[in-house]
Short mmCIF file of C-alpha atoms in Angstrom, two decimals:
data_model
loop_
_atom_site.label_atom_id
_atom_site.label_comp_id
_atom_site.label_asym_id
_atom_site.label_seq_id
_atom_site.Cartn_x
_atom_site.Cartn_y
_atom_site.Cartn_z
CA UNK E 6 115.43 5.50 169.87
CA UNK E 7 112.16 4.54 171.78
CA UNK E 8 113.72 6.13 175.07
CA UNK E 9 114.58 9.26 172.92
CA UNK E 10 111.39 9.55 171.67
CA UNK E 11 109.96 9.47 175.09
CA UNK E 12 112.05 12.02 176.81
CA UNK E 13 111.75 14.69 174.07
CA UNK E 14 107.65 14.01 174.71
CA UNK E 15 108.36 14.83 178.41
CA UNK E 16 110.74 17.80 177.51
CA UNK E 17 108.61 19.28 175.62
CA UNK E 18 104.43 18.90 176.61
CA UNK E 19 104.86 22.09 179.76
CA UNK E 20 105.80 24.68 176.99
CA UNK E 21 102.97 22.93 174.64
CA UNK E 22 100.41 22.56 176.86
CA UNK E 23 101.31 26.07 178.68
CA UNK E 24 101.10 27.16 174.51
CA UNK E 25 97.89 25.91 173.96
CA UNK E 26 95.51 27.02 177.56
CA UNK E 27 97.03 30.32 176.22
CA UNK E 28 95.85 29.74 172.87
CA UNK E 29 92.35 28.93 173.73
CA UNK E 30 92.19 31.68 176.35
CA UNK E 31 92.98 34.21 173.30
CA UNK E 32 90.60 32.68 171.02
CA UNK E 33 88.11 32.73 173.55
CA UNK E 34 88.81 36.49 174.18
CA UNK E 35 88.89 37.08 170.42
CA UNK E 36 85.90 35.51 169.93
CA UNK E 37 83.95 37.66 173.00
CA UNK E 38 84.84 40.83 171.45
CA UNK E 39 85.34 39.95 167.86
CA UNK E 40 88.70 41.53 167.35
CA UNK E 41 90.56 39.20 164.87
CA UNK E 42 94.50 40.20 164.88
CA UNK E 43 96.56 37.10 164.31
CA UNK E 44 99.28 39.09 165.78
CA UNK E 45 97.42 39.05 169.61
CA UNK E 46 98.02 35.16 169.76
CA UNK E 47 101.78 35.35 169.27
CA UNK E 48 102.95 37.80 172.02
CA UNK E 49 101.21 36.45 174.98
CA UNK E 50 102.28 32.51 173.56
CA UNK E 51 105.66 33.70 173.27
CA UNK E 52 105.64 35.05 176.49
CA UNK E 53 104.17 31.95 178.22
CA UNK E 54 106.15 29.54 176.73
CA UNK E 55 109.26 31.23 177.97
CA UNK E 56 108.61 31.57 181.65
CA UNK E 57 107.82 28.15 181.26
CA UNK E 58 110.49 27.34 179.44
CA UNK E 59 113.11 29.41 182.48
CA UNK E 60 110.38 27.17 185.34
CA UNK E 61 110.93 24.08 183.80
CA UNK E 62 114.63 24.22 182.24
CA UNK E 63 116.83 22.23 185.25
CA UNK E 64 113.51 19.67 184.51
CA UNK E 65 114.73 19.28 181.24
CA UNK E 66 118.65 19.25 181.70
CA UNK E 67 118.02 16.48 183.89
CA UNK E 68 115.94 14.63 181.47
CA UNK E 69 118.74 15.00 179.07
CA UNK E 70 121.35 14.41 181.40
CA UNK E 71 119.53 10.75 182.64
CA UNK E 72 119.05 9.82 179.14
CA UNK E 73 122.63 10.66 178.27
CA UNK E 74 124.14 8.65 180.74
CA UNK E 75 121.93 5.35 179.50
CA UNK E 76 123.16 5.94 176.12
CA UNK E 77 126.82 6.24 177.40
CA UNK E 78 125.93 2.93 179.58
CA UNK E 79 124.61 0.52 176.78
CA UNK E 80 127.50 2.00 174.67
CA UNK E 81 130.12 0.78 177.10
CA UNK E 82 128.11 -2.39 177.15
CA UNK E 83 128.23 -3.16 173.57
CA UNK E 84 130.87 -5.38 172.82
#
């Protein structure tokens, strides 16, 4: 569970990291020019978070991949 755990951490900080530099850099913007739309945050986030999301995805297969075969290992180990 611990190794689990771990991997979906390292899965998943690029698209929340890449989610929140874009989030500040809105608010930031927001805040220059005082236009408050909640709606101005979501596009460019959305957008970020998927071309880091297509950047990062054979990353993340592998991740899953490794962890799958050590499950499939100690499960074959059990006995």
């Amino acid at each position: 569970m611990r190794d689990a755990i771990y991997v979906l951490i390292l899965i998943s900080a690029p698209m929340m990291i890449v989610a929140l530099i874009v989030g500040l850099i809105i608010a930031i913007i927001q805040a220059l020019t005082q236009i408050q739309e909640a709606t101005l945050t979501f596009v460019p986030k959305v957008l970020a978070m998927l071309v880091v999301l297509v950047l990062t995805l054979p990353y993340m297969v592998d991740q899953l991949t490794s962890l799958n075969n050590r499950l499939y290992d100690r499960i074959v180990h059990i006995e």
